[in-house]
GROMACS .gro file of N, CA and C in nm:
model
  366
    1MET      N    1 -20.983   3.705 -15.359
    1MET     CA    2 -21.078   3.601 -15.452
    1MET      C    3 -21.209   3.635 -15.450
    2SER      N    4 -21.295   3.687 -15.355
    2SER     CA    5 -21.452   3.721 -15.343
    2SER      C    6 -21.448   3.797 -15.473
    3ASP      N    7 -21.333   3.924 -15.528
    3ASP     CA    8 -21.369   4.009 -15.647
    3ASP      C    9 -21.361   3.900 -15.738
    4ILE      N   10 -21.306   3.852 -15.785
    4ILE     CA   11 -21.277   3.745 -15.877
    4ILE      C   12 -21.439   3.653 -15.924
    5LEU      N   13 -21.463   3.601 -15.805
    5LEU     CA   14 -21.610   3.519 -15.828
    5LEU      C   15 -21.726   3.601 -15.817
    6ILE      N   16 -21.719   3.719 -15.752
    6ILE     CA   17 -21.820   3.774 -15.750
    6ILE      C   18 -21.797   3.950 -15.769
    7PRO      N   19 -21.746   3.979 -15.903
    7PRO     CA   20 -21.757   4.074 -15.951
    7PRO      C   21 -21.864   4.221 -15.939
    8PHE      N   22 -21.785   4.340 -15.890
    8PHE     CA   23 -21.883   4.429 -15.856
    8PHE      C   24 -21.912   4.518 -15.969
    9ASP      N   25 -22.034   4.511 -16.063
    9ASP     CA   26 -22.078   4.570 -16.169
    9ASP      C   27 -22.083   4.759 -16.121
   10ARG      N   28 -21.958   4.845 -16.173
   10ARG     CA   29 -21.985   4.996 -16.131
   10ARG      C   30 -22.138   5.044 -16.212
   11GLU      N   31 -22.115   5.013 -16.319
   11GLU     CA   32 -22.274   5.057 -16.417
   11GLU      C   33 -22.403   5.034 -16.345
   12LYS      N   34 -22.401   4.932 -16.303
   12LYS     CA   35 -22.500   4.855 -16.231
   12LYS      C   36 -22.521   4.918 -16.076
   13GLN      N   37 -22.425   4.949 -16.012
   13GLN     CA   38 -22.406   4.941 -15.886
   13GLN      C   39 -22.454   4.816 -15.788
   14ASP      N   40 -22.373   4.705 -15.859
   14ASP     CA   41 -22.460   4.591 -15.789
   14ASP      C   42 -22.369   4.464 -15.838
   15TYR      N   43 -22.355   4.367 -15.785
   15TYR     CA   44 -22.248   4.216 -15.784
   15TYR      C   45 -22.310   4.158 -15.890
   16VAL      N   46 -22.228   4.123 -15.992
   16VAL     CA   47 -22.257   4.038 -16.082
   16VAL      C   48 -22.275   3.866 -16.040
   17GLY      N   49 -22.352   3.802 -16.101
   17GLY     CA   50 -22.363   3.675 -16.064
   17GLY      C   51 -22.328   3.632 -15.935
   18PHE      N   52 -22.392   3.712 -15.831
   18PHE     CA   53 -22.371   3.628 -15.690
   18PHE      C   54 -22.459   3.538 -15.674
   19SER      N   55 -22.413   3.458 -15.605
   19SER     CA   56 -22.460   3.297 -15.526
   19SER      C   57 -22.392   3.234 -15.388
   20ALA      N   58 -22.479   3.239 -15.379
   20ALA     CA   59 -22.427   3.152 -15.196
   20ALA      C   60 -22.318   3.073 -15.241
   21SER      N   61 -22.295   2.977 -15.319
   21SER     CA   62 -22.208   2.877 -15.361
   21SER      C   63 -22.074   2.947 -15.402
   22LYS      N   64 -22.100   3.040 -15.438
   22LYS     CA   65 -21.963   3.149 -15.505
   22LYS      C   66 -21.906   3.190 -15.385
   23LEU      N   67 -22.007   3.301 -15.315
   23LEU     CA   68 -21.960   3.299 -15.143
   23LEU      C   69 -21.903   3.226 -15.065
   24PHE      N   70 -21.953   3.081 -15.080
   24PHE     CA   71 -21.882   3.028 -14.990
   24PHE      C   72 -21.747   2.982 -15.045
   25ALA      N   73 -21.754   2.937 -15.172
   25ALA     CA   74 -21.573   2.935 -15.247
   25ALA      C   75 -21.529   3.036 -15.218
   26ALA      N   76 -21.538   3.146 -15.212
   26ALA     CA   77 -21.459   3.252 -15.190
   26ALA      C   78 -21.402   3.259 -15.062
   27VAL      N   79 -21.498   3.274 -14.932
   27VAL     CA   80 -21.468   3.256 -14.821
   27VAL      C   81 -21.369   3.137 -14.751
   28TYR      N   82 -21.377   3.007 -14.820
   28TYR     CA   83 -21.358   2.879 -14.750
   28TYR      C   84 -21.214   2.880 -14.755
   29PRO      N   85 -21.134   2.977 -14.841
   29PRO     CA   86 -20.931   2.936 -14.785
   29PRO      C   87 -20.938   2.981 -14.656
   30GLU      N   88 -21.010   3.091 -14.649
   30GLU     CA   89 -20.968   3.177 -14.501
   30GLU      C   90 -21.016   3.105 -14.396
   31ALA      N   91 -21.152   3.022 -14.391
   31ALA     CA   92 -21.197   2.975 -14.324
   31ALA      C   93 -21.116   2.830 -14.272
   32VAL      N   94 -21.066   2.779 -14.375
   32VAL     CA   95 -20.986   2.679 -14.353
   32VAL      C   96 -20.847   2.728 -14.266
   33ALA      N   97 -20.843   2.821 -14.313
   33ALA     CA   98 -20.673   2.862 -14.270
   33ALA      C   99 -20.724   2.915 -14.100
   34LEU      N  100 -20.837   2.983 -14.089
   34LEU     CA  101 -20.831   2.999 -13.922
   34LEU      C  102 -20.901   2.945 -13.875
   35ALA      N  103 -20.927   2.822 -13.907
   35ALA     CA  104 -21.037   2.729 -13.828
   35ALA      C  105 -20.907   2.660 -13.688
   36PRO      N  106 -20.731   2.615 -13.757
   36PRO     CA  107 -20.667   2.588 -13.628
   36PRO      C  108 -20.701   2.727 -13.473
   37LEU      N  109 -20.703   2.815 -13.526
   37LEU     CA  110 -20.677   2.939 -13.429
   37LEU      C  111 -20.831   2.894 -13.328
   38ILE      N  112 -20.893   2.939 -13.403
   38ILE     CA  113 -21.028   2.892 -13.351
   38ILE      C  114 -21.058   2.817 -13.257
   39ALA      N  115 -21.010   2.693 -13.279
   39ALA     CA  116 -20.996   2.539 -13.221
   39ALA      C  117 -20.931   2.529 -13.093
   40SER      N  118 -20.832   2.613 -13.102
   40SER     CA  119 -20.686   2.611 -13.039
   40SER      C  120 -20.705   2.674 -12.894
   41PRO      N  121 -20.726   2.615 -12.752
   41PRO     CA  122 -20.735   2.707 -12.657
   41PRO      C  123 -20.649   2.815 -12.629
   42TYR      N  124 -20.518   2.776 -12.671
   42TYR     CA  125 -20.419   2.868 -12.659
   42TYR      C  126 -20.451   2.965 -12.757
   43TRP      N  127 -20.488   2.995 -12.870
   43TRP     CA  128 -20.561   3.113 -12.917
   43TRP      C  129 -20.652   3.189 -12.879
   44CYS      N  130 -20.715   3.079 -12.865
   44CYS     CA  131 -20.852   3.163 -12.761
   44CYS      C  132 -20.810   3.239 -12.643
   45ARG      N  133 -20.720   3.180 -12.554
   45ARG     CA  134 -20.700   3.240 -12.455
   45ARG      C  135 -20.691   3.422 -12.495
   46LEU      N  136 -20.563   3.386 -12.570
   46LEU     CA  137 -20.535   3.510 -12.645
   46LEU      C  138 -20.608   3.634 -12.732
   47ALA      N  139 -20.711   3.577 -12.806
   47ALA     CA  140 -20.815   3.633 -12.876
   47ALA      C  141 -20.935   3.711 -12.773
   48GLY      N  142 -20.949   3.651 -12.662
   48GLY     CA  143 -21.012   3.729 -12.565
   48GLY      C  144 -20.940   3.758 -12.430
   49GLY      N  145 -20.771   3.795 -12.442
   49GLY     CA  146 -20.739   3.833 -12.354
   49GLY      C  147 -20.692   4.000 -12.343
   50THR      N  148 -20.578   4.018 -12.334
   50THR     CA  149 -20.526   4.150 -12.305
   50THR      C  150 -20.498   4.240 -12.419
   51GLU      N  151 -20.481   4.319 -12.436
   51GLU     CA  152 -20.483   4.404 -12.543
   51GLU      C  153 -20.333   4.386 -12.646
   52ALA      N  154 -20.229   4.301 -12.563
   52ALA     CA  155 -20.102   4.303 -12.609
   52ALA      C  156 -20.118   4.108 -12.647
   53GLU      N  157 -20.217   4.047 -12.605
   53GLU     CA  158 -20.285   3.904 -12.628
   53GLU      C  159 -20.330   3.893 -12.777
   54GLN      N  160 -20.392   3.990 -12.769
   54GLN     CA  161 -20.533   3.995 -12.857
   54GLN      C  162 -20.435   4.080 -13.001
   55ALA      N  163 -20.361   4.152 -12.986
   55ALA     CA  164 -20.275   4.222 -13.104
   55ALA      C  165 -20.173   4.076 -13.169
   56ARG      N  166 -20.133   3.973 -13.058
   56ARG     CA  167 -20.068   3.874 -13.087
   56ARG      C  168 -20.164   3.787 -13.192
   57PHE      N  169 -20.259   3.786 -13.131
   57PHE     CA  170 -20.395   3.682 -13.200
   57PHE      C  171 -20.391   3.796 -13.340
   58PHE      N  172 -20.418   3.860 -13.374
   58PHE     CA  173 -20.469   3.945 -13.481
   58PHE      C  174 -20.350   3.941 -13.580
   59ALA      N  175 -20.229   3.969 -13.533
   59ALA     CA  176 -20.114   3.952 -13.586
   59ALA      C  177 -20.108   3.803 -13.693
   60GLU      N  178 -20.122   3.650 -13.579
   60GLU     CA  179 -20.135   3.582 -13.647
   60GLU      C  180 -20.271   3.512 -13.789
   61VAL      N  181 -20.379   3.619 -13.744
   61VAL     CA  182 -20.494   3.600 -13.831
   61VAL      C  183 -20.465   3.661 -13.949
   62ALA      N  184 -20.339   3.762 -13.979
   62ALA     CA  185 -20.324   3.835 -14.028
   62ALA      C  186 -20.218   3.775 -14.148
   63SER      N  187 -20.141   3.674 -14.066
   63SER     CA  188 -20.052   3.582 -14.133
   63SER      C  189 -20.086   3.456 -14.214
   64ARG      N  190 -20.224   3.426 -14.169
   64ARG     CA  191 -20.261   3.326 -14.208
   64ARG      C  192 -20.382   3.354 -14.341
   65VAL      N  193 -20.432   3.476 -14.348
   65VAL     CA  194 -20.516   3.487 -14.447
   65VAL      C  195 -20.455   3.541 -14.579
   66THR      N  196 -20.531   3.545 -14.676
   66THR     CA  197 -20.457   3.554 -14.814
   66THR      C  198 -20.478   3.738 -14.851
   67TYR      N  199 -20.581   3.809 -14.780
   67TYR     CA  200 -20.567   3.949 -14.848
   67TYR      C  201 -20.508   4.047 -14.682
   68PRO      N  202 -20.485   4.137 -14.748
   68PRO     CA  203 -20.437   4.203 -14.644
   68PRO      C  204 -20.516   4.232 -14.519
   69TYR      N  205 -20.494   4.224 -14.420
   69TYR     CA  206 -20.576   4.219 -14.229
   69TYR      C  207 -20.515   4.310 -14.196
   70PRO      N  208 -20.559   4.459 -14.210
   70PRO     CA  209 -20.488   4.591 -14.120
   70PRO      C  210 -20.569   4.550 -14.003
   71PRO      N  211 -20.510   4.636 -13.881
   71PRO     CA  212 -20.562   4.613 -13.737
   71PRO      C  213 -20.722   4.614 -13.735
   72PRO      N  214 -20.802   4.518 -13.712
   72PRO     CA  215 -20.975   4.483 -13.721
   72PRO      C  216 -21.026   4.628 -13.689
   73ASN      N  217 -21.107   4.638 -13.743
   73ASN     CA  218 -21.213   4.735 -13.685
   73ASN      C  219 -21.320   4.624 -13.620
   74ARG      N  220 -21.328   4.683 -13.476
   74ARG     CA  221 -21.384   4.577 -13.381
   74ARG      C  222 -21.567   4.559 -13.424
   75SER      N  223 -21.574   4.704 -13.519
   75SER     CA  224 -21.715   4.652 -13.535
   75SER      C  225 -21.776   4.584 -13.667
   76ASP      N  226 -21.692   4.581 -13.758
   76ASP     CA  227 -21.756   4.576 -13.873
   76ASP      C  228 -21.662   4.413 -13.950
   77ASP      N  229 -21.569   4.367 -13.832
   77ASP     CA  230 -21.477   4.249 -13.844
   77ASP      C  231 -21.542   4.102 -13.792
   78ALA      N  232 -21.586   3.992 -13.863
   78ALA     CA  233 -21.641   3.859 -13.819
   78ALA      C  234 -21.515   3.831 -13.681
   79VAL      N  235 -21.415   3.822 -13.734
   79VAL     CA  236 -21.318   3.768 -13.660
   79VAL      C  237 -21.292   3.839 -13.523
   80ALA      N  238 -21.267   3.943 -13.546
   80ALA     CA  239 -21.284   4.042 -13.378
   80ALA      C  240 -21.398   4.012 -13.325
   81HIS      N  241 -21.522   4.015 -13.354
   81HIS     CA  242 -21.623   4.033 -13.310
   81HIS      C  243 -21.620   3.876 -13.255
   82TRP      N  244 -21.568   3.770 -13.314
   82TRP     CA  245 -21.543   3.651 -13.241
   82TRP      C  246 -21.459   3.659 -13.092
   83ALA      N  247 -21.341   3.741 -13.150
   83ALA     CA  248 -21.242   3.732 -13.026
   83ALA      C  249 -21.344   3.776 -12.930
   84LEU      N  250 -21.382   3.903 -12.959
   84LEU     CA  251 -21.442   3.997 -12.858
   84LEU      C  252 -21.575   3.935 -12.774
   85ALA      N  253 -21.657   3.886 -12.860
   85ALA     CA  254 -21.769   3.811 -12.795
   85ALA      C  255 -21.807   3.681 -12.768
   86ASP      N  256 -21.693   3.577 -12.863
   86ASP     CA  257 -21.733   3.460 -12.824
   86ASP      C  258 -21.603   3.399 -12.767
   87SER      N  259 -21.483   3.434 -12.812
   87SER     CA  260 -21.363   3.311 -12.770
   87SER      C  261 -21.339   3.254 -12.665
   88TRP      N  262 -21.384   3.307 -12.558
   88TRP     CA  263 -21.389   3.295 -12.453
   88TRP      C  264 -21.513   3.153 -12.375
   89ARG      N  265 -21.573   3.123 -12.493
   89ARG     CA  266 -21.673   3.025 -12.439
   89ARG      C  267 -21.652   2.873 -12.503
   90PRO      N  268 -21.719   2.788 -12.407
   90PRO     CA  269 -21.651   2.633 -12.509
   90PRO      C  270 -21.749   2.618 -12.606
   91PRO      N  271 -21.680   2.555 -12.703
   91PRO     CA  272 -21.749   2.537 -12.854
   91PRO      C  273 -21.883   2.435 -12.820
   92SER      N  274 -21.998   2.516 -12.896
   92SER     CA  275 -22.122   2.449 -12.861
   92SER      C  276 -22.126   2.310 -12.962
   93ARG      N  277 -22.206   2.226 -12.887
   93ARG     CA  278 -22.222   2.123 -12.936
   93ARG      C  279 -22.337   2.123 -13.074
   94PRO      N  280 -22.272   2.035 -13.156
   94PRO     CA  281 -22.379   1.998 -13.280
   94PRO      C  282 -22.503   1.970 -13.206
   95PRO      N  283 -22.605   2.033 -13.340
   95PRO     CA  284 -22.737   1.947 -13.295
   95PRO      C  285 -22.729   1.807 -13.311
   96ASP      N  286 -22.851   1.725 -13.252
   96ASP     CA  287 -22.860   1.633 -13.236
   96ASP      C  288 -22.917   1.545 -13.375
   97ASP      N  289 -23.033   1.648 -13.417
   97ASP     CA  290 -23.086   1.624 -13.551
   97ASP      C  291 -23.036   1.789 -13.632
   98LEU      N  292 -22.997   1.751 -13.744
   98LEU     CA  293 -22.919   1.830 -13.830
   98LEU      C  294 -23.056   1.869 -13.896
   99HIS      N  295 -23.144   1.854 -13.916
   99HIS     CA  296 -23.291   1.870 -14.002
   99HIS      C  297 -23.361   1.947 -13.908
  100ALA      N  298 -23.365   1.924 -13.802
  100ALA     CA  299 -23.453   1.988 -13.668
  100ALA      C  300 -23.398   2.155 -13.690
  101ARG      N  301 -23.527   2.216 -13.670
  101ARG     CA  302 -23.497   2.389 -13.693
  101ARG      C  303 -23.420   2.403 -13.517
  102PRO      N  304 -23.327   2.487 -13.501
  102PRO     CA  305 -23.294   2.542 -13.390
  102PRO      C  306 -23.352   2.613 -13.311
  103ARG      N  307 -23.364   2.579 -13.180
  103ARG     CA  308 -23.445   2.664 -13.077
  103ARG      C  309 -23.337   2.773 -12.995
  104PRO      N  310 -23.460   2.893 -13.032
  104PRO     CA  311 -23.345   2.994 -12.960
  104PRO      C  312 -23.328   2.958 -12.818
  105ARG      N  313 -23.184   3.029 -12.786
  105ARG     CA  314 -23.151   3.016 -12.647
  105ARG      C  315 -23.212   3.085 -12.512
  106HIS      N  316 -23.302   3.204 -12.582
  106HIS     CA  317 -23.328   3.266 -12.481
  106HIS      C  318 -23.490   3.256 -12.498
  107PRO      N  319 -23.591   3.237 -12.374
  107PRO     CA  320 -23.674   3.191 -12.395
  107PRO      C  321 -23.787   3.298 -12.432
  108ALA      N  322 -23.767   3.445 -12.409
  108ALA     CA  323 -23.843   3.541 -12.464
  108ALA      C  324 -23.853   3.545 -12.621
  109ARG      N  325 -23.730   3.496 -12.693
  109ARG     CA  326 -23.719   3.507 -12.819
  109ARG      C  327 -23.771   3.343 -12.892
  110ARG      N  328 -23.808   3.302 -12.820
  110ARG     CA  329 -23.898   3.166 -12.891
  110ARG      C  330 -24.039   3.204 -12.980
  111ARG      N  331 -24.071   3.203 -13.077
  111ARG     CA  332 -24.147   3.236 -13.174
  111ARG      C  333 -24.278   3.164 -13.070
  112ARG      N  334 -24.392   3.222 -13.095
  112ARG     CA  335 -24.506   3.171 -13.016
  112ARG      C  336 -24.597   3.091 -13.074
  113GLU      N  337 -24.628   2.964 -13.047
  113GLU     CA  338 -24.686   2.865 -13.156
  113GLU      C  339 -24.823   2.860 -13.043
  114PRO      N  340 -24.957   2.867 -13.118
  114PRO     CA  341 -25.052   2.810 -13.053
  114PRO      C  342 -25.041   2.622 -13.039
  115PRO      N  343 -25.114   2.618 -12.881
  115PRO     CA  344 -25.080   2.498 -12.863
  115PRO      C  345 -25.173   2.404 -12.932
  116ARG      N  346 -25.091   2.284 -12.946
  116ARG     CA  347 -25.163   2.172 -13.054
  116ARG      C  348 -25.283   2.101 -12.940
  117PRO      N  349 -25.375   2.071 -13.057
  117PRO     CA  350 -25.489   2.032 -13.006
  117PRO      C  351 -25.473   1.861 -12.962
  118SER      N  352 -25.559   1.857 -12.802
  118SER     CA  353 -25.501   1.734 -12.776
  118SER      C  354 -25.596   1.623 -12.840
  119ARG      N  355 -25.559   1.508 -12.789
  119ARG     CA  356 -25.624   1.374 -12.848
  119ARG      C  357 -25.765   1.353 -12.859
  120SER      N  358 -25.826   1.423 -12.736
  120SER     CA  359 -25.983   1.422 -12.727
  120SER      C  360 -26.048   1.522 -12.761
  121ASP      N  361 -25.975   1.637 -12.824
  121ASP     CA  362 -26.044   1.775 -12.898
  121ASP      C  363 -26.047   1.732 -13.033
  122ARG      N  364 -25.988   1.623 -13.102
  122ARG     CA  365 -25.965   1.595 -13.248
  122ARG      C  366 -26.144   1.523 -13.293
   0.00000   0.00000   0.00000
């Protein structure tokens, strides 16, 4: 699907007409198809389980997507990355304020901001 919405121009060696909207449209069907697996405690357990359980999980992924899904390359595949790195974690809560900037989880990665002047300094 992405090849249709965002074709690669071999002459220019670039993608023609790329936009975030087209990218989202290209991946939306797969995202919807995979959402029940990612939300299911059963499939999450298999995704982070033994090699045999992971093979069952990836076979199910392959049956739900519209493109050929060979055994995953664990370094380049977003689903495989999630299975290995995050499938064991509980889902994160959505932010209370959707317009607020997310705060880094690790204190050392927080951006250093100068202290705000107090009312007496104004």
